[in-house]
Amino acid sequence: MDVAVLEVGGSHVTAAVVSSGTWDANVVERSELDSQQAAELVLDDLATAARKLPLANGLAVALPGPFDFATGVAWYRGQGKFDNLYGHNVGDGLRDLLDLDQILFMNDAEAFAVGEWTAGEVRGVERCVGVTIGTGIGTAFLADGRVVREGETVPPGGELYRTSYDGKPLEDWISARAILRAYFARTGTEEPEIGVKEIAERARGGADDARDVLLTAFGVLAAALTPWLERFGVTKVVLGGSISGAFDLVRSVFEFDVSATEDTERSALIGAAAHYLRSR
């Protein structure tokens, strides 16, 4: 069965068709998205992307929180993305624009983890965790491929970003803004045009400041994850997101079995499709 999927971020929307038999994700279109424009324009852009897909079997949508994935209501505020969608029912809006009843929403970090469990680095692993690292931290704890959000063995809501480390929110240690802030403090410079990718490139080129900042950030992630891995009985972790591209530089800080995905977007598409098929 083919599943139509949208993978939505703060600056892009990817429209793809995922085939459940092979778990091939065929991208139909990948386009830029201005997430800070008016709500109606954001919905129009999402609907335009969806119309390029075969919608006879419905639509799965993977996107970041804060979002009520059951009702389709957005609760973004102060996120630097989708702020004008606050309080809007995105589900109802898309159903009206597309004349489509079956639309299922899924957290993008959870979609990534389920995709990796379905056809990636943690395929079939009984207890695993997917972690996406970018503007923030996304996590999904999986038991037999299903997301676990409640109970004493996982962080609140299953979301590691809601925890703290050494008195500070975790994302003040490990996120794009945290790494950049630490690097600028370390070097005594301000370079608005660079990102974590450039810091990683400098580290590969032998810059000790860049390497030390990355090792510290990922070391905190490893320390924050470890007790939850033990509680949940995790045997494998997979990293995704833009900052996971620095994994080759920081592998040494992890004392548990961990790998980095080859393609975060592909995994999120597959995971959203797999979740959609389970929910039918």
Coordinates of C-alpha atoms in Angstrom, one line a residue:
M1 CA 0.0 0.0 0.0
D2 CA 1.2 3.5 -0.8
V3 CA 1.0 6.2 1.9
A4 CA 1.1 10.0 1.1
V5 CA 3.3 11.8 3.6
L6 CA 4.2 15.3 4.4
E7 CA 7.3 15.9 6.5
V8 CA 7.2 19.5 7.8
G9 CA 9.9 21.6 9.4
G10 CA 10.4 25.3 10.2
S11 CA 11.7 26.1 6.7
H12 CA 10.6 23.2 4.5
V13 CA 7.9 20.8 3.5
T14 CA 8.6 17.5 1.9
A15 CA 5.9 15.6 0.0
A16 CA 6.5 11.9 -0.6
V17 CA 4.9 8.6 -1.2
V18 CA 6.0 5.7 1.0
S19 CA 5.5 2.1 -0.2
S20 CA 4.8 -0.2 2.7
G21 CA 5.9 -3.3 0.9
T22 CA 9.5 -2.1 0.4
W23 CA 9.5 1.0 2.6
D24 CA 10.8 3.0 -0.3
A25 CA 10.3 6.7 0.2
N26 CA 9.9 8.5 -3.1
V27 CA 10.1 12.3 -2.7
V28 CA 7.6 14.1 -5.0
E29 CA 8.6 17.6 -4.0
R30 CA 10.8 19.3 -1.4
S31 CA 10.0 23.0 -1.1
E32 CA 10.8 25.9 1.1
L33 CA 8.2 27.0 3.7
D34 CA 8.0 30.3 5.4
S35 CA 6.7 29.1 8.8
Q36 CA 6.3 32.6 10.2
Q37 CA 3.8 33.8 7.6
A38 CA 0.1 34.1 8.3
A39 CA -1.7 30.9 9.4
E40 CA -3.8 30.8 6.2
L41 CA -0.7 31.0 4.0
V42 CA 1.1 28.3 5.9
L43 CA -2.0 26.0 5.5
D44 CA -2.2 26.9 1.8
D45 CA 1.4 25.9 1.3
L46 CA 0.9 22.6 3.1
A47 CA -2.2 21.9 1.1
T48 CA -0.4 22.8 -2.2
A49 CA 2.3 20.3 -1.3
A50 CA -0.2 17.6 -0.4
R51 CA -2.1 18.0 -3.6
K52 CA 0.9 16.7 -5.5
L53 CA 0.4 13.3 -3.8
P54 CA -2.1 10.5 -4.4
L55 CA -4.5 11.1 -1.5
A56 CA -7.0 8.2 -2.0
N57 CA -5.6 6.4 1.1
G58 CA -5.4 9.6 3.2
L59 CA -2.4 11.6 4.4
A60 CA 0.2 11.3 7.2
V61 CA 1.9 14.4 8.4
A62 CA 5.1 14.5 10.5
L63 CA 5.8 17.9 12.2
P64 CA 7.4 19.3 15.3
G65 CA 5.6 20.2 18.6
P66 CA 4.2 21.7 20.6
F67 CA 1.2 20.4 18.8
D68 CA -1.8 18.3 19.8
F69 CA -1.3 15.4 17.5
A70 CA -4.6 13.8 18.4
T71 CA -6.8 16.9 17.6
G72 CA -4.6 18.7 15.1
V73 CA -4.4 21.9 17.1
A74 CA -1.1 23.8 17.0
W75 CA 0.4 25.4 20.1
Y76 CA 3.6 27.0 18.8
R77 CA 4.6 30.1 20.7
G78 CA 8.1 31.7 20.9
Q79 CA 9.5 28.8 18.9
G80 CA 10.8 30.9 16.0
K81 CA 8.5 28.9 13.7
F82 CA 4.7 28.6 13.1
D83 CA 3.9 31.2 15.8
N84 CA 0.9 32.4 13.8
L85 CA -0.6 28.9 13.9
Y86 CA -1.1 29.2 17.7
G87 CA -4.5 27.8 18.6
H88 CA -5.4 26.9 15.0
N89 CA -6.8 23.5 14.2
V90 CA -4.5 22.6 11.4
G91 CA -6.2 19.3 10.9
D92 CA -9.6 20.8 10.2
G93 CA -8.0 23.4 8.0
L94 CA -6.2 20.8 5.8
R95 CA -9.3 18.6 5.7
D96 CA -11.3 21.5 4.3
L97 CA -8.7 22.6 1.8
L98 CA -8.1 19.1 0.6
D99 CA -11.6 17.7 1.0
L100 CA -10.0 14.8 2.8
D101 CA -11.2 13.1 5.9
Q102 CA -8.2 10.9 6.8
I103 CA -5.3 13.0 8.0
L104 CA -3.1 11.7 10.8
F105 CA -0.4 13.8 12.6
M106 CA 2.7 12.5 14.3
N107 CA 5.6 14.2 16.2
D108 CA 8.6 14.4 13.8
A109 CA 11.0 13.0 16.4
E110 CA 8.7 10.0 17.0
A111 CA 8.3 9.5 13.3
F112 CA 12.1 9.5 12.9
A113 CA 12.5 6.8 15.6
V114 CA 9.7 4.6 14.2
G115 CA 11.2 5.0 10.7
E116 CA 14.6 3.9 12.0
W117 CA 12.9 0.9 13.8
T118 CA 11.0 0.0 10.7
A119 CA 13.8 0.2 8.1
G120 CA 17.0 1.8 9.6
E121 CA 19.7 1.6 12.3
V122 CA 17.5 0.1 15.0
R123 CA 15.4 -2.1 12.8
G124 CA 13.5 -4.6 15.0
V125 CA 15.3 -3.7 18.2
E126 CA 13.0 -4.5 21.1
R127 CA 13.9 -1.4 23.2
C128 CA 15.5 1.5 21.6
V129 CA 15.6 5.3 21.5
G130 CA 15.7 7.8 18.7
V131 CA 17.2 11.3 19.3
T132 CA 17.0 14.2 16.9
I133 CA 19.3 17.1 17.5
G134 CA 18.8 20.4 15.8
T135 CA 17.2 23.6 17.0
G136 CA 16.2 21.5 20.0
I137 CA 16.2 17.9 21.3
G138 CA 13.5 15.4 20.2
T139 CA 13.3 11.9 21.7
A140 CA 11.2 8.8 21.3
F141 CA 11.5 5.7 23.5
L142 CA 10.2 2.6 21.6
A143 CA 9.1 -0.7 22.9
D144 CA 8.7 -3.2 20.0
G145 CA 8.4 -0.2 17.6
R146 CA 5.7 1.6 19.6
V147 CA 6.3 5.0 21.3
V148 CA 6.2 5.0 25.1
R149 CA 5.4 8.4 26.7
E150 CA 4.2 7.5 30.2
G151 CA 5.6 5.8 33.2
E152 CA 8.7 6.0 35.5
T153 CA 11.0 4.5 32.9
V154 CA 10.9 7.4 30.5
P155 CA 11.3 11.2 30.9
P156 CA 8.1 13.3 31.3
G157 CA 6.0 12.7 28.2
G158 CA 8.9 10.6 26.8
E159 CA 10.7 13.9 26.0
L160 CA 14.2 14.3 27.2
Y161 CA 14.2 18.1 26.5
R162 CA 11.9 18.5 29.5
T163 CA 14.7 17.4 31.8
S164 CA 17.7 19.4 33.2
Y165 CA 21.4 18.8 33.6
D166 CA 23.5 20.5 36.3
G167 CA 20.8 23.0 37.0
K168 CA 20.1 24.1 33.4
P169 CA 17.5 22.9 30.9
L170 CA 19.1 20.2 28.7
E171 CA 18.6 22.3 25.5
D172 CA 20.9 25.0 27.1
W173 CA 23.6 22.4 26.7
I174 CA 22.9 20.5 23.5
S175 CA 21.1 22.3 20.7
A176 CA 22.2 24.5 17.8
R177 CA 21.9 27.7 19.8
A178 CA 23.7 26.2 22.8
I179 CA 26.6 25.0 20.8
L180 CA 27.0 28.3 19.0
R181 CA 26.8 30.2 22.2
A182 CA 29.4 28.0 23.8
Y183 CA 31.7 28.3 20.8
F184 CA 31.5 32.0 20.6
A185 CA 32.2 32.3 24.4
R186 CA 35.2 29.9 24.0
T187 CA 36.7 31.9 21.0
G188 CA 35.7 35.4 22.1
T189 CA 34.1 36.0 18.7
E190 CA 30.7 36.5 17.2
E191 CA 30.1 35.0 13.8
P192 CA 26.4 35.2 12.9
E193 CA 26.9 33.6 9.6
I194 CA 28.1 30.2 10.8
G195 CA 26.3 27.2 12.2
V196 CA 27.1 23.9 13.9
K197 CA 28.1 22.4 10.5
E198 CA 30.9 25.0 10.2
I199 CA 32.0 24.4 13.8
A200 CA 32.2 20.6 13.0
E201 CA 34.2 21.4 9.8
R202 CA 36.7 23.4 11.9
A203 CA 37.0 20.6 14.4
R204 CA 37.8 18.2 11.6
G205 CA 40.4 20.7 10.4
G206 CA 42.1 20.5 13.8
A207 CA 40.5 23.5 15.7
D208 CA 40.7 22.4 19.4
D209 CA 38.1 25.0 20.5
A210 CA 35.5 23.6 18.0
R211 CA 36.2 20.0 18.9
D212 CA 36.1 20.7 22.7
V213 CA 32.7 22.5 22.4
L214 CA 31.2 19.6 20.5
L215 CA 32.6 17.0 22.9
T216 CA 31.2 18.9 25.9
A217 CA 27.7 19.3 24.3
F218 CA 27.4 15.6 23.3
G219 CA 29.0 14.5 26.6
V220 CA 26.1 16.2 28.4
L221 CA 23.6 14.4 26.0
A222 CA 25.3 11.1 26.8
A223 CA 25.2 11.7 30.5
A224 CA 21.5 12.9 30.5
L225 CA 20.4 9.9 28.4
T226 CA 22.3 7.2 30.3
P227 CA 20.0 6.8 33.4
W228 CA 16.9 6.7 31.2
L229 CA 18.5 4.0 29.0
E230 CA 19.1 1.9 32.0
R231 CA 15.5 2.4 33.3
F232 CA 13.9 1.6 30.0
G233 CA 16.2 -1.2 29.1
V234 CA 17.5 0.3 25.9
T235 CA 20.0 -1.7 23.9
K236 CA 20.6 0.7 21.0
V237 CA 20.3 4.5 20.3
V238 CA 20.1 6.2 16.9
L239 CA 20.8 9.9 16.4
G240 CA 19.3 12.1 13.7
G241 CA 18.7 15.7 12.9
S242 CA 21.1 18.3 11.5
I243 CA 23.6 18.3 14.3
S244 CA 24.0 14.5 14.3
G245 CA 26.3 15.1 11.3
A246 CA 29.0 15.8 13.9
F247 CA 28.7 12.2 15.2
D248 CA 32.1 11.2 13.8
L249 CA 33.8 13.8 16.0
V250 CA 32.0 12.9 19.3
R251 CA 31.5 9.1 19.1
S252 CA 34.0 8.7 22.0
V253 CA 31.7 10.3 24.6
F254 CA 29.1 7.6 24.3
E255 CA 29.5 4.5 26.5
F256 CA 26.4 2.8 25.0
D257 CA 25.6 1.4 21.6
V258 CA 24.7 4.4 19.4
S259 CA 24.9 5.2 15.7
A260 CA 23.8 8.1 13.5
T261 CA 21.3 7.8 10.7
E262 CA 22.2 8.4 7.1
D263 CA 19.0 10.3 6.3
T264 CA 16.7 11.8 9.0
E265 CA 14.1 13.0 6.5
R266 CA 13.7 9.6 4.9
S267 CA 13.3 7.9 8.3
A268 CA 10.6 10.4 9.4
L269 CA 8.7 9.8 6.2
I270 CA 8.8 6.0 6.7
G271 CA 7.9 6.3 10.3
A272 CA 4.9 8.6 9.6
A273 CA 3.7 6.1 7.0
A274 CA 4.2 3.1 9.3
H275 CA 2.3 4.9 12.1
Y276 CA -0.5 5.7 9.7
L277 CA -0.9 2.1 8.6
R278 CA -1.0 0.9 12.2
S279 CA -3.7 3.4 13.0
R280 CA -6.1 2.4 10.2

